[in-house]
């Protein structure tokens, strides 16, 4: 999977995409055929595409109001140039608080695409006309709160997608059983324990030491359901 990121702040991505599992996801050594890694990241600075001689990309909002709006021209030209860099069709995504909320089923769907082209807006947003002209474009929010820009939301989306790509987690089963995932019936995850058996006088639930896998599975399902009932009853509807 190729992931293109169009942003005014590419430097925000380098440490996140260059660390830990997201770094490994793009490592050629990971792939089964030794050729194509599970994901590749391609950062593009929208400012490189402005035709403005002072390198400006934003202007005050028509109609007044605070903040600046990113102009159509640099966004449109950047998308055209980046799209032409690879023959795979790019699914366009705009990170915006006005979008549909990111959920695990949506992440699972996006993880099957050959190529994602993610636009991270900043300031008050992007001129609506270029958003319309770039249709079909999926507008996605990471939750009902407002950040200073779409960069952190883009990283959240990339992290959630990359960990579902083949070979990235190493242990494929673990993603399948996470909270909100199909193996957990889309409920919250059950609690986890490790050594020592007793810590500060607190014991690990006896059943987990029984070696009876059917009973352990049943206990975990019940814990999962109970936690969901208490913390997120909305998930049970
Ligand atoms: N940009 C600013 N806030 C955002 C959010 N919650 N989701 C996606 N993009 C954003």
JSON list of C-alpha atoms and ligand atoms in Angstrom, two decimals:
[
{"chain": "A", "resi": 1, "resn": "UNK", "atom": "CA", "xyz": [0.00, 0.00, 0.00]},
{"chain": "A", "resi": 2, "resn": "UNK", "atom": "CA", "xyz": [1.25, 3.45, -0.95]},
{"chain": "A", "resi": 3, "resn": "UNK", "atom": "CA", "xyz": [0.31, 6.28, 1.43]},
{"chain": "A", "resi": 4, "resn": "UNK", "atom": "CA", "xyz": [0.72, 9.85, 0.19]},
{"chain": "A", "resi": 5, "resn": "UNK", "atom": "CA", "xyz": [0.47, 12.66, 2.72]},
{"chain": "A", "resi": 6, "resn": "UNK", "atom": "CA", "xyz": [-0.07, 16.24, 1.55]},
{"chain": "A", "resi": 7, "resn": "UNK", "atom": "CA", "xyz": [0.66, 18.77, 4.28]},
{"chain": "A", "resi": 8, "resn": "UNK", "atom": "CA", "xyz": [2.12, 22.17, 5.03]},
{"chain": "A", "resi": 9, "resn": "UNK", "atom": "CA", "xyz": [4.12, 20.58, 7.87]},
{"chain": "A", "resi": 10, "resn": "UNK", "atom": "CA", "xyz": [5.85, 17.44, 6.59]},
{"chain": "A", "resi": 11, "resn": "UNK", "atom": "CA", "xyz": [8.42, 17.63, 9.39]},
{"chain": "A", "resi": 12, "resn": "UNK", "atom": "CA", "xyz": [5.67, 16.75, 11.89]},
{"chain": "A", "resi": 13, "resn": "UNK", "atom": "CA", "xyz": [5.50, 13.25, 10.37]},
{"chain": "A", "resi": 14, "resn": "UNK", "atom": "CA", "xyz": [9.14, 12.24, 10.28]},
{"chain": "A", "resi": 15, "resn": "UNK", "atom": "CA", "xyz": [9.59, 11.00, 13.83]},
{"chain": "A", "resi": 16, "resn": "UNK", "atom": "CA", "xyz": [6.21, 9.25, 14.00]},
{"chain": "A", "resi": 17, "resn": "UNK", "atom": "CA", "xyz": [6.60, 7.44, 10.66]},
{"chain": "A", "resi": 18, "resn": "UNK", "atom": "CA", "xyz": [10.27, 6.78, 11.40]},
{"chain": "A", "resi": 19, "resn": "UNK", "atom": "CA", "xyz": [9.76, 5.05, 14.76]},
{"chain": "A", "resi": 20, "resn": "UNK", "atom": "CA", "xyz": [8.59, 1.75, 16.12]},
{"chain": "A", "resi": 21, "resn": "UNK", "atom": "CA", "xyz": [5.98, -0.29, 14.23]},
{"chain": "A", "resi": 22, "resn": "UNK", "atom": "CA", "xyz": [5.20, 2.37, 11.62]},
{"chain": "A", "resi": 23, "resn": "UNK", "atom": "CA", "xyz": [8.89, 2.38, 10.68]},
{"chain": "A", "resi": 24, "resn": "UNK", "atom": "CA", "xyz": [8.94, -1.42, 10.49]},
{"chain": "A", "resi": 25, "resn": "UNK", "atom": "CA", "xyz": [5.78, -1.43, 8.35]},
{"chain": "A", "resi": 26, "resn": "UNK", "atom": "CA", "xyz": [7.74, 0.36, 5.63]},
{"chain": "A", "resi": 27, "resn": "UNK", "atom": "CA", "xyz": [10.86, -1.78, 5.97]},
{"chain": "A", "resi": 28, "resn": "UNK", "atom": "CA", "xyz": [11.55, -3.84, 2.81]},
{"chain": "A", "resi": 29, "resn": "UNK", "atom": "CA", "xyz": [12.93, -6.64, 5.02]},
{"chain": "A", "resi": 30, "resn": "UNK", "atom": "CA", "xyz": [9.41, -7.17, 6.36]},
{"chain": "A", "resi": 31, "resn": "UNK", "atom": "CA", "xyz": [7.78, -8.28, 3.11]},
{"chain": "A", "resi": 32, "resn": "UNK", "atom": "CA", "xyz": [7.31, -11.91, 2.19]},
{"chain": "A", "resi": 33, "resn": "UNK", "atom": "CA", "xyz": [8.86, -11.45, -1.27]},
{"chain": "A", "resi": 34, "resn": "UNK", "atom": "CA", "xyz": [11.63, -9.16, -0.02]},
{"chain": "A", "resi": 35, "resn": "UNK", "atom": "CA", "xyz": [10.51, -6.57, -2.59]},
{"chain": "A", "resi": 36, "resn": "UNK", "atom": "CA", "xyz": [7.52, -4.51, -1.51]},
{"chain": "A", "resi": 37, "resn": "UNK", "atom": "CA", "xyz": [7.11, -3.53, 2.14]},
{"chain": "A", "resi": 38, "resn": "UNK", "atom": "CA", "xyz": [3.63, -3.53, 3.60]},
{"chain": "A", "resi": 39, "resn": "UNK", "atom": "CA", "xyz": [3.31, 0.26, 3.31]},
{"chain": "A", "resi": 40, "resn": "UNK", "atom": "CA", "xyz": [5.34, 3.10, 1.85]},
{"chain": "A", "resi": 41, "resn": "UNK", "atom": "CA", "xyz": [5.02, 6.72, 2.99]},
{"chain": "A", "resi": 42, "resn": "UNK", "atom": "CA", "xyz": [5.42, 9.69, 0.64]},
{"chain": "A", "resi": 43, "resn": "UNK", "atom": "CA", "xyz": [5.35, 13.17, 2.15]},
{"chain": "A", "resi": 44, "resn": "UNK", "atom": "CA", "xyz": [4.56, 16.19, -0.01]},
{"chain": "A", "resi": 45, "resn": "UNK", "atom": "CA", "xyz": [4.78, 19.80, 1.09]},
{"chain": "A", "resi": 46, "resn": "UNK", "atom": "CA", "xyz": [1.75, 21.60, -0.40]},
{"chain": "A", "resi": 47, "resn": "UNK", "atom": "CA", "xyz": [3.75, 24.84, -0.30]},
{"chain": "A", "resi": 48, "resn": "UNK", "atom": "CA", "xyz": [6.09, 23.48, -3.00]},
{"chain": "A", "resi": 49, "resn": "UNK", "atom": "CA", "xyz": [3.18, 23.69, -5.44]},
{"chain": "A", "resi": 50, "resn": "UNK", "atom": "CA", "xyz": [2.10, 27.30, -4.90]},
{"chain": "A", "resi": 51, "resn": "UNK", "atom": "CA", "xyz": [2.47, 29.63, -7.86]},
{"chain": "A", "resi": 52, "resn": "UNK", "atom": "CA", "xyz": [2.56, 32.62, -5.47]},
{"chain": "A", "resi": 53, "resn": "UNK", "atom": "CA", "xyz": [5.92, 34.35, -5.68]},
{"chain": "A", "resi": 54, "resn": "UNK", "atom": "CA", "xyz": [6.03, 34.83, -1.90]},
{"chain": "A", "resi": 55, "resn": "UNK", "atom": "CA", "xyz": [5.22, 31.13, -1.33]},
{"chain": "A", "resi": 56, "resn": "UNK", "atom": "CA", "xyz": [1.91, 32.02, 0.29]},
{"chain": "A", "resi": 57, "resn": "UNK", "atom": "CA", "xyz": [-0.76, 29.30, 0.38]},
{"chain": "A", "resi": 58, "resn": "UNK", "atom": "CA", "xyz": [-3.44, 30.88, 2.59]},
{"chain": "A", "resi": 59, "resn": "UNK", "atom": "CA", "xyz": [-5.63, 33.98, 2.61]},
{"chain": "A", "resi": 60, "resn": "UNK", "atom": "CA", "xyz": [-8.24, 35.53, 4.92]},
{"chain": "A", "resi": 61, "resn": "UNK", "atom": "CA", "xyz": [-11.74, 34.07, 4.72]},
{"chain": "A", "resi": 62, "resn": "UNK", "atom": "CA", "xyz": [-14.25, 35.70, 2.34]},
{"chain": "A", "resi": 63, "resn": "UNK", "atom": "CA", "xyz": [-17.10, 37.01, 4.47]},
{"chain": "A", "resi": 64, "resn": "UNK", "atom": "CA", "xyz": [-14.78, 37.78, 7.35]},
{"chain": "A", "resi": 65, "resn": "UNK", "atom": "CA", "xyz": [-13.97, 35.88, 10.47]},
{"chain": "A", "resi": 66, "resn": "UNK", "atom": "CA", "xyz": [-10.80, 34.77, 12.17]},
{"chain": "A", "resi": 67, "resn": "UNK", "atom": "CA", "xyz": [-8.11, 32.56, 10.70]},
{"chain": "A", "resi": 68, "resn": "UNK", "atom": "CA", "xyz": [-6.77, 31.83, 7.26]},
{"chain": "A", "resi": 69, "resn": "UNK", "atom": "CA", "xyz": [-8.09, 29.54, 4.53]},
{"chain": "A", "resi": 70, "resn": "UNK", "atom": "CA", "xyz": [-5.80, 27.40, 2.35]},
{"chain": "A", "resi": 71, "resn": "UNK", "atom": "CA", "xyz": [-6.25, 28.32, -1.31]},
{"chain": "A", "resi": 72, "resn": "UNK", "atom": "CA", "xyz": [-7.44, 25.98, -4.05]},
{"chain": "A", "resi": 73, "resn": "UNK", "atom": "CA", "xyz": [-4.48, 26.30, -6.42]},
{"chain": "A", "resi": 74, "resn": "UNK", "atom": "CA", "xyz": [-1.65, 24.77, -4.37]},
{"chain": "A", "resi": 75, "resn": "UNK", "atom": "CA", "xyz": [-3.87, 21.93, -3.11]},
{"chain": "A", "resi": 76, "resn": "UNK", "atom": "CA", "xyz": [-5.19, 21.10, -6.58]},
{"chain": "A", "resi": 77, "resn": "UNK", "atom": "CA", "xyz": [-1.74, 21.20, -8.22]},
{"chain": "A", "resi": 78, "resn": "UNK", "atom": "CA", "xyz": [-0.17, 19.12, -5.44]},
{"chain": "A", "resi": 79, "resn": "UNK", "atom": "CA", "xyz": [-2.88, 16.45, -5.75]},
{"chain": "A", "resi": 80, "resn": "UNK", "atom": "CA", "xyz": [-2.48, 16.28, -9.55]},
{"chain": "A", "resi": 81, "resn": "UNK", "atom": "CA", "xyz": [1.32, 16.00, -9.33]},
{"chain": "A", "resi": 82, "resn": "UNK", "atom": "CA", "xyz": [1.29, 13.39, -6.55]},
{"chain": "A", "resi": 83, "resn": "UNK", "atom": "CA", "xyz": [-1.44, 11.32, -8.22]},
{"chain": "A", "resi": 84, "resn": "UNK", "atom": "CA", "xyz": [0.73, 11.04, -11.36]},
{"chain": "A", "resi": 85, "resn": "UNK", "atom": "CA", "xyz": [3.66, 9.65, -9.35]},
{"chain": "A", "resi": 86, "resn": "UNK", "atom": "CA", "xyz": [2.18, 6.13, -9.22]},
{"chain": "A", "resi": 87, "resn": "UNK", "atom": "CA", "xyz": [-0.23, 4.24, -11.52]},
{"chain": "A", "resi": 88, "resn": "UNK", "atom": "CA", "xyz": [-2.28, 2.78, -8.65]},
{"chain": "A", "resi": 89, "resn": "UNK", "atom": "CA", "xyz": [-5.62, 4.58, -8.16]},
{"chain": "A", "resi": 90, "resn": "UNK", "atom": "CA", "xyz": [-5.46, 6.80, -5.08]},
{"chain": "A", "resi": 91, "resn": "UNK", "atom": "CA", "xyz": [-8.35, 6.93, -2.61]},
{"chain": "A", "resi": 92, "resn": "UNK", "atom": "CA", "xyz": [-8.47, 10.56, -1.52]},
{"chain": "A", "resi": 93, "resn": "UNK", "atom": "CA", "xyz": [-9.03, 11.43, 2.13]},
{"chain": "A", "resi": 94, "resn": "UNK", "atom": "CA", "xyz": [-9.31, 14.84, 3.80]},
{"chain": "A", "resi": 95, "resn": "UNK", "atom": "CA", "xyz": [-8.75, 15.02, 7.56]},
{"chain": "A", "resi": 96, "resn": "UNK", "atom": "CA", "xyz": [-11.31, 17.47, 8.95]},
{"chain": "A", "resi": 97, "resn": "UNK", "atom": "CA", "xyz": [-13.46, 17.78, 12.08]},
{"chain": "A", "resi": 98, "resn": "UNK", "atom": "CA", "xyz": [-16.45, 18.01, 9.67]},
{"chain": "A", "resi": 99, "resn": "UNK", "atom": "CA", "xyz": [-15.87, 14.46, 8.40]},
{"chain": "A", "resi": 100, "resn": "UNK", "atom": "CA", "xyz": [-17.37, 11.08, 9.28]},
{"chain": "A", "resi": 101, "resn": "UNK", "atom": "CA", "xyz": [-15.89, 9.69, 12.49]},
{"chain": "A", "resi": 102, "resn": "UNK", "atom": "CA", "xyz": [-13.02, 7.22, 12.14]},
{"chain": "A", "resi": 103, "resn": "UNK", "atom": "CA", "xyz": [-14.03, 3.78, 13.44]},
{"chain": "A", "resi": 104, "resn": "UNK", "atom": "CA", "xyz": [-12.37, 0.35, 13.34]},
{"chain": "A", "resi": 105, "resn": "UNK", "atom": "CA", "xyz": [-14.67, -0.90, 10.51]},
{"chain": "A", "resi": 106, "resn": "UNK", "atom": "CA", "xyz": [-13.67, 2.14, 8.44]},
{"chain": "A", "resi": 107, "resn": "UNK", "atom": "CA", "xyz": [-9.98, 1.51, 9.24]},
{"chain": "A", "resi": 108, "resn": "UNK", "atom": "CA", "xyz": [-10.40, -2.13, 8.15]},
{"chain": "A", "resi": 109, "resn": "UNK", "atom": "CA", "xyz": [-11.93, -0.99, 4.88]},
{"chain": "A", "resi": 110, "resn": "UNK", "atom": "CA", "xyz": [-9.19, 1.57, 4.17]},
{"chain": "A", "resi": 111, "resn": "UNK", "atom": "CA", "xyz": [-6.49, -1.04, 4.91]},
{"chain": "A", "resi": 112, "resn": "UNK", "atom": "CA", "xyz": [-7.60, -2.95, 1.77]},
{"chain": "A", "resi": 113, "resn": "UNK", "atom": "CA", "xyz": [-6.96, -0.02, -0.61]},
{"chain": "A", "resi": 114, "resn": "UNK", "atom": "CA", "xyz": [-3.84, -0.08, -2.81]},
{"chain": "A", "resi": 115, "resn": "UNK", "atom": "CA", "xyz": [-3.18, 3.60, -2.29]},
{"chain": "A", "resi": 116, "resn": "UNK", "atom": "CA", "xyz": [-4.34, 6.36, 0.09]},
{"chain": "A", "resi": 117, "resn": "UNK", "atom": "CA", "xyz": [-3.80, 10.05, -0.61]},
{"chain": "A", "resi": 118, "resn": "UNK", "atom": "CA", "xyz": [-4.34, 11.95, 2.62]},
{"chain": "A", "resi": 119, "resn": "UNK", "atom": "CA", "xyz": [-4.70, 15.72, 2.78]},
{"chain": "A", "resi": 120, "resn": "UNK", "atom": "CA", "xyz": [-4.03, 17.29, 6.17]},
{"chain": "A", "resi": 121, "resn": "UNK", "atom": "CA", "xyz": [-5.65, 20.72, 6.36]},
{"chain": "A", "resi": 122, "resn": "UNK", "atom": "CA", "xyz": [-4.49, 23.44, 8.72]},
{"chain": "A", "resi": 123, "resn": "UNK", "atom": "CA", "xyz": [-5.67, 26.85, 9.94]},
{"chain": "A", "resi": 124, "resn": "UNK", "atom": "CA", "xyz": [-9.42, 27.40, 9.40]},
{"chain": "A", "resi": 125, "resn": "UNK", "atom": "CA", "xyz": [-9.53, 24.83, 6.61]},
{"chain": "A", "resi": 126, "resn": "UNK", "atom": "CA", "xyz": [-9.31, 24.50, 2.84]},
{"chain": "A", "resi": 127, "resn": "UNK", "atom": "CA", "xyz": [-11.31, 26.44, 0.23]},
{"chain": "A", "resi": 128, "resn": "UNK", "atom": "CA", "xyz": [-14.52, 24.40, -0.25]},
{"chain": "A", "resi": 129, "resn": "UNK", "atom": "CA", "xyz": [-14.31, 24.57, -4.05]},
{"chain": "A", "resi": 130, "resn": "UNK", "atom": "CA", "xyz": [-11.18, 22.43, -4.27]},
{"chain": "A", "resi": 131, "resn": "UNK", "atom": "CA", "xyz": [-12.73, 19.92, -1.85]},
{"chain": "A", "resi": 132, "resn": "UNK", "atom": "CA", "xyz": [-15.72, 19.66, -4.20]},
{"chain": "A", "resi": 133, "resn": "UNK", "atom": "CA", "xyz": [-13.55, 19.40, -7.30]},
{"chain": "A", "resi": 134, "resn": "UNK", "atom": "CA", "xyz": [-11.50, 16.59, -5.75]},
{"chain": "A", "resi": 135, "resn": "UNK", "atom": "CA", "xyz": [-14.61, 14.39, -5.34]},
{"chain": "A", "resi": 136, "resn": "UNK", "atom": "CA", "xyz": [-14.80, 11.55, -4.63]},
{"chain": "A", "resi": 137, "resn": "UNK", "atom": "CA", "xyz": [-12.92, 12.44, -1.46]},
{"chain": "A", "resi": 138, "resn": "UNK", "atom": "CA", "xyz": [-13.66, 10.92, 1.92]},
{"chain": "A", "resi": 139, "resn": "UNK", "atom": "CA", "xyz": [-13.74, 13.51, 4.72]},
{"chain": "A", "resi": 140, "resn": "UNK", "atom": "CA", "xyz": [-12.70, 11.89, 8.00]},
{"chain": "A", "resi": 141, "resn": "UNK", "atom": "CA", "xyz": [-12.62, 13.17, 11.60]},
{"chain": "A", "resi": 142, "resn": "UNK", "atom": "CA", "xyz": [-10.85, 11.40, 14.47]},
{"chain": "A", "resi": 143, "resn": "UNK", "atom": "CA", "xyz": [-13.41, 12.59, 17.00]},
{"chain": "A", "resi": 144, "resn": "UNK", "atom": "CA", "xyz": [-15.58, 15.44, 18.22]},
{"chain": "A", "resi": 145, "resn": "UNK", "atom": "CA", "xyz": [-12.82, 17.83, 19.25]},
{"chain": "A", "resi": 146, "resn": "UNK", "atom": "CA", "xyz": [-10.75, 20.32, 17.29]},
{"chain": "A", "resi": 147, "resn": "UNK", "atom": "CA", "xyz": [-6.99, 20.15, 16.77]},
{"chain": "A", "resi": 148, "resn": "UNK", "atom": "CA", "xyz": [-4.73, 22.79, 15.26]},
{"chain": "A", "resi": 149, "resn": "UNK", "atom": "CA", "xyz": [-4.54, 20.84, 12.02]},
{"chain": "A", "resi": 150, "resn": "UNK", "atom": "CA", "xyz": [-5.10, 17.56, 10.23]},
{"chain": "A", "resi": 151, "resn": "UNK", "atom": "CA", "xyz": [-1.53, 16.30, 10.72]},
{"chain": "A", "resi": 152, "resn": "UNK", "atom": "CA", "xyz": [-2.06, 14.44, 14.01]},
{"chain": "A", "resi": 153, "resn": "UNK", "atom": "CA", "xyz": [-5.37, 13.01, 12.73]},
{"chain": "A", "resi": 154, "resn": "UNK", "atom": "CA", "xyz": [-3.55, 11.82, 9.55]},
{"chain": "A", "resi": 155, "resn": "UNK", "atom": "CA", "xyz": [-0.95, 10.08, 11.74]},
{"chain": "A", "resi": 156, "resn": "UNK", "atom": "CA", "xyz": [-3.71, 8.46, 13.79]},
{"chain": "A", "resi": 157, "resn": "UNK", "atom": "CA", "xyz": [-5.34, 7.12, 10.63]},
{"chain": "A", "resi": 158, "resn": "UNK", "atom": "CA", "xyz": [-2.02, 5.89, 9.20]},
{"chain": "A", "resi": 159, "resn": "UNK", "atom": "CA", "xyz": [-1.14, 4.12, 12.45]},
{"chain": "A", "resi": 160, "resn": "UNK", "atom": "CA", "xyz": [-4.53, 2.40, 12.63]},
{"chain": "A", "resi": 161, "resn": "UNK", "atom": "CA", "xyz": [-4.34, 1.29, 8.97]},
{"chain": "A", "resi": 162, "resn": "UNK", "atom": "CA", "xyz": [-0.68, 0.23, 8.89]},
{"chain": "A", "resi": 163, "resn": "UNK", "atom": "CA", "xyz": [-1.02, -2.16, 11.85]},
{"chain": "A", "resi": 164, "resn": "UNK", "atom": "CA", "xyz": [-3.65, -4.10, 9.91]},
{"chain": "A", "resi": 165, "resn": "UNK", "atom": "CA", "xyz": [-1.42, -4.64, 6.87]},
{"chain": "A", "resi": 166, "resn": "UNK", "atom": "CA", "xyz": [-0.01, -8.15, 6.42]},
{"chain": "A", "resi": 167, "resn": "UNK", "atom": "CA", "xyz": [3.11, -8.86, 8.45]},
{"chain": "A", "resi": 168, "resn": "UNK", "atom": "CA", "xyz": [3.18, -5.55, 10.33]},
{"chain": "A", "resi": 169, "resn": "UNK", "atom": "CA", "xyz": [2.24, -6.78, 13.80]},
{"chain": "A", "resi": 170, "resn": "UNK", "atom": "CA", "xyz": [3.93, -10.12, 13.36]},
{"chain": "A", "resi": 171, "resn": "UNK", "atom": "CA", "xyz": [1.12, -11.72, 15.36]},
{"chain": "A", "resi": 172, "resn": "UNK", "atom": "CA", "xyz": [-1.89, -11.33, 13.04]},
{"chain": "A", "resi": 173, "resn": "UNK", "atom": "CA", "xyz": [-4.29, -12.66, 15.65]},
{"chain": "A", "resi": 174, "resn": "UNK", "atom": "CA", "xyz": [-3.58, -9.80, 18.05]},
{"chain": "A", "resi": 175, "resn": "UNK", "atom": "CA", "xyz": [-5.17, -7.13, 15.82]},
{"chain": "A", "resi": 176, "resn": "UNK", "atom": "CA", "xyz": [-8.18, -9.38, 15.18]},
{"chain": "A", "resi": 177, "resn": "UNK", "atom": "CA", "xyz": [-8.93, -9.61, 18.93]},
{"chain": "A", "resi": 178, "resn": "UNK", "atom": "CA", "xyz": [-8.37, -5.96, 19.88]},
{"chain": "A", "resi": 179, "resn": "UNK", "atom": "CA", "xyz": [-11.15, -3.73, 21.17]},
{"chain": "A", "resi": 180, "resn": "UNK", "atom": "CA", "xyz": [-13.72, -2.86, 18.45]},
{"chain": "A", "resi": 181, "resn": "UNK", "atom": "CA", "xyz": [-12.37, -5.67, 16.23]},
{"chain": "A", "resi": 182, "resn": "UNK", "atom": "CA", "xyz": [-14.32, -8.60, 14.74]},
{"chain": "A", "resi": 183, "resn": "UNK", "atom": "CA", "xyz": [-12.68, -11.19, 17.04]},
{"chain": "A", "resi": 184, "resn": "UNK", "atom": "CA", "xyz": [-13.86, -9.21, 20.07]},
{"chain": "A", "resi": 185, "resn": "UNK", "atom": "CA", "xyz": [-17.41, -8.91, 18.62]},
{"chain": "A", "resi": 186, "resn": "UNK", "atom": "CA", "xyz": [-16.56, -5.21, 18.31]},
{"chain": "A", "resi": 187, "resn": "UNK", "atom": "CA", "xyz": [-16.65, -4.86, 22.10]},
{"chain": "A", "resi": 188, "resn": "UNK", "atom": "CA", "xyz": [-13.99, -3.54, 24.48]},
{"chain": "A", "resi": 189, "resn": "UNK", "atom": "CA", "xyz": [-11.02, -5.81, 25.13]},
{"chain": "A", "resi": 190, "resn": "UNK", "atom": "CA", "xyz": [-10.83, -8.01, 28.26]},
{"chain": "A", "resi": 191, "resn": "UNK", "atom": "CA", "xyz": [-8.19, -7.30, 30.97]},
{"chain": "A", "resi": 192, "resn": "UNK", "atom": "CA", "xyz": [-4.68, -8.73, 30.57]},
{"chain": "A", "resi": 193, "resn": "UNK", "atom": "CA", "xyz": [-2.25, -10.04, 33.22]},
{"chain": "A", "resi": 194, "resn": "UNK", "atom": "CA", "xyz": [1.36, -11.19, 33.30]},
{"chain": "A", "resi": 195, "resn": "UNK", "atom": "CA", "xyz": [3.97, -12.19, 35.92]},
{"chain": "A", "resi": 196, "resn": "UNK", "atom": "CA", "xyz": [4.24, -12.09, 38.86]},
{"chain": "A", "resi": 197, "resn": "UNK", "atom": "CA", "xyz": [1.16, -14.09, 39.97]},
{"chain": "A", "resi": 198, "resn": "UNK", "atom": "CA", "xyz": [0.88, -11.87, 43.03]},
{"chain": "A", "resi": 199, "resn": "UNK", "atom": "CA", "xyz": [1.78, -8.19, 42.95]},
{"chain": "A", "resi": 200, "resn": "UNK", "atom": "CA", "xyz": [1.28, -5.93, 46.00]},
{"chain": "A", "resi": 201, "resn": "UNK", "atom": "CA", "xyz": [-1.06, -8.59, 47.39]},
{"chain": "A", "resi": 202, "resn": "UNK", "atom": "CA", "xyz": [-3.19, -8.58, 44.23]},
{"chain": "A", "resi": 203, "resn": "UNK", "atom": "CA", "xyz": [-3.65, -11.97, 42.57]},
{"chain": "A", "resi": 204, "resn": "UNK", "atom": "CA", "xyz": [-4.12, -12.85, 38.93]},
{"chain": "A", "resi": 205, "resn": "UNK", "atom": "CA", "xyz": [-7.64, -14.32, 38.36]},
{"chain": "A", "resi": 206, "resn": "UNK", "atom": "CA", "xyz": [-7.34, -18.04, 39.14]},
{"chain": "A", "resi": 207, "resn": "UNK", "atom": "CA", "xyz": [-8.98, -19.14, 35.90]},
{"chain": "A", "resi": 208, "resn": "UNK", "atom": "CA", "xyz": [-6.14, -17.74, 33.79]},
{"chain": "A", "resi": 209, "resn": "UNK", "atom": "CA", "xyz": [-3.74, -20.18, 35.49]},
{"chain": "A", "resi": 210, "resn": "UNK", "atom": "CA", "xyz": [-6.02, -23.20, 34.96]},
{"chain": "A", "resi": 211, "resn": "UNK", "atom": "CA", "xyz": [-4.78, -24.14, 31.51]},
{"chain": "A", "resi": 212, "resn": "UNK", "atom": "CA", "xyz": [-8.41, -24.74, 30.45]},
{"chain": "A", "resi": 213, "resn": "UNK", "atom": "CA", "xyz": [-8.55, -22.79, 27.20]},
{"chain": "A", "resi": 214, "resn": "UNK", "atom": "CA", "xyz": [-12.30, -23.09, 26.68]},
{"chain": "A", "resi": 215, "resn": "UNK", "atom": "CA", "xyz": [-12.98, -21.75, 30.17]},
{"chain": "A", "resi": 216, "resn": "UNK", "atom": "CA", "xyz": [-10.45, -18.95, 29.72]},
{"chain": "A", "resi": 217, "resn": "UNK", "atom": "CA", "xyz": [-12.09, -17.94, 26.43]},
{"chain": "A", "resi": 218, "resn": "UNK", "atom": "CA", "xyz": [-15.51, -17.90, 28.08]},
{"chain": "A", "resi": 219, "resn": "UNK", "atom": "CA", "xyz": [-14.19, -15.80, 31.02]},
{"chain": "A", "resi": 220, "resn": "UNK", "atom": "CA", "xyz": [-12.58, -13.32, 28.64]},
{"chain": "A", "resi": 221, "resn": "UNK", "atom": "CA", "xyz": [-15.79, -12.96, 26.63]},
{"chain": "A", "resi": 222, "resn": "UNK", "atom": "CA", "xyz": [-17.73, -12.27, 29.83]},
{"chain": "A", "resi": 223, "resn": "UNK", "atom": "CA", "xyz": [-15.16, -9.69, 30.99]},
{"chain": "A", "resi": 224, "resn": "UNK", "atom": "CA", "xyz": [-15.31, -8.04, 27.61]},
{"chain": "A", "resi": 225, "resn": "UNK", "atom": "CA", "xyz": [-19.08, -7.84, 27.72]},
{"chain": "A", "resi": 226, "resn": "UNK", "atom": "CA", "xyz": [-19.15, -6.58, 31.30]},
{"chain": "A", "resi": 227, "resn": "UNK", "atom": "CA", "xyz": [-16.59, -3.82, 30.62]},
{"chain": "A", "resi": 228, "resn": "UNK", "atom": "CA", "xyz": [-18.51, -2.75, 27.55]},
{"chain": "A", "resi": 229, "resn": "UNK", "atom": "CA", "xyz": [-21.76, -2.69, 29.51]},
{"chain": "A", "resi": 230, "resn": "UNK", "atom": "CA", "xyz": [-20.16, -0.48, 32.19]},
{"chain": "A", "resi": 231, "resn": "UNK", "atom": "CA", "xyz": [-17.99, 1.81, 30.10]},
{"chain": "A", "resi": 232, "resn": "UNK", "atom": "CA", "xyz": [-19.48, 1.90, 26.61]},
{"chain": "A", "resi": 233, "resn": "UNK", "atom": "CA", "xyz": [-23.12, 0.75, 26.65]},
{"chain": "A", "resi": 234, "resn": "UNK", "atom": "CA", "xyz": [-23.57, 2.52, 23.32]},
{"chain": "A", "resi": 235, "resn": "UNK", "atom": "CA", "xyz": [-21.54, -0.28, 21.66]},
{"chain": "A", "resi": 236, "resn": "UNK", "atom": "CA", "xyz": [-24.13, -2.89, 22.69]},
{"chain": "A", "resi": 237, "resn": "UNK", "atom": "CA", "xyz": [-27.03, -1.19, 20.90]},
{"chain": "B", "resi": 1, "resn": "LIG", "atom": "N1", "xyz": [-8.46, 18.74, 12.11]},
{"chain": "B", "resi": 1, "resn": "LIG", "atom": "C1", "xyz": [-8.70, 19.40, 13.26]},
{"chain": "B", "resi": 1, "resn": "LIG", "atom": "N2", "xyz": [-9.38, 18.65, 14.13]},
{"chain": "B", "resi": 1, "resn": "LIG", "atom": "C2", "xyz": [-9.59, 17.45, 13.51]},
{"chain": "B", "resi": 1, "resn": "LIG", "atom": "C3", "xyz": [-10.23, 16.25, 13.89]},
{"chain": "B", "resi": 1, "resn": "LIG", "atom": "N3", "xyz": [-10.83, 16.11, 15.08]},
{"chain": "B", "resi": 1, "resn": "LIG", "atom": "N4", "xyz": [-10.26, 15.24, 13.00]},
{"chain": "B", "resi": 1, "resn": "LIG", "atom": "C4", "xyz": [-9.69, 15.37, 11.79]},
{"chain": "B", "resi": 1, "resn": "LIG", "atom": "N5", "xyz": [-9.07, 16.47, 11.37]},
{"chain": "B", "resi": 1, "resn": "LIG", "atom": "C5", "xyz": [-9.01, 17.51, 12.22]}
]
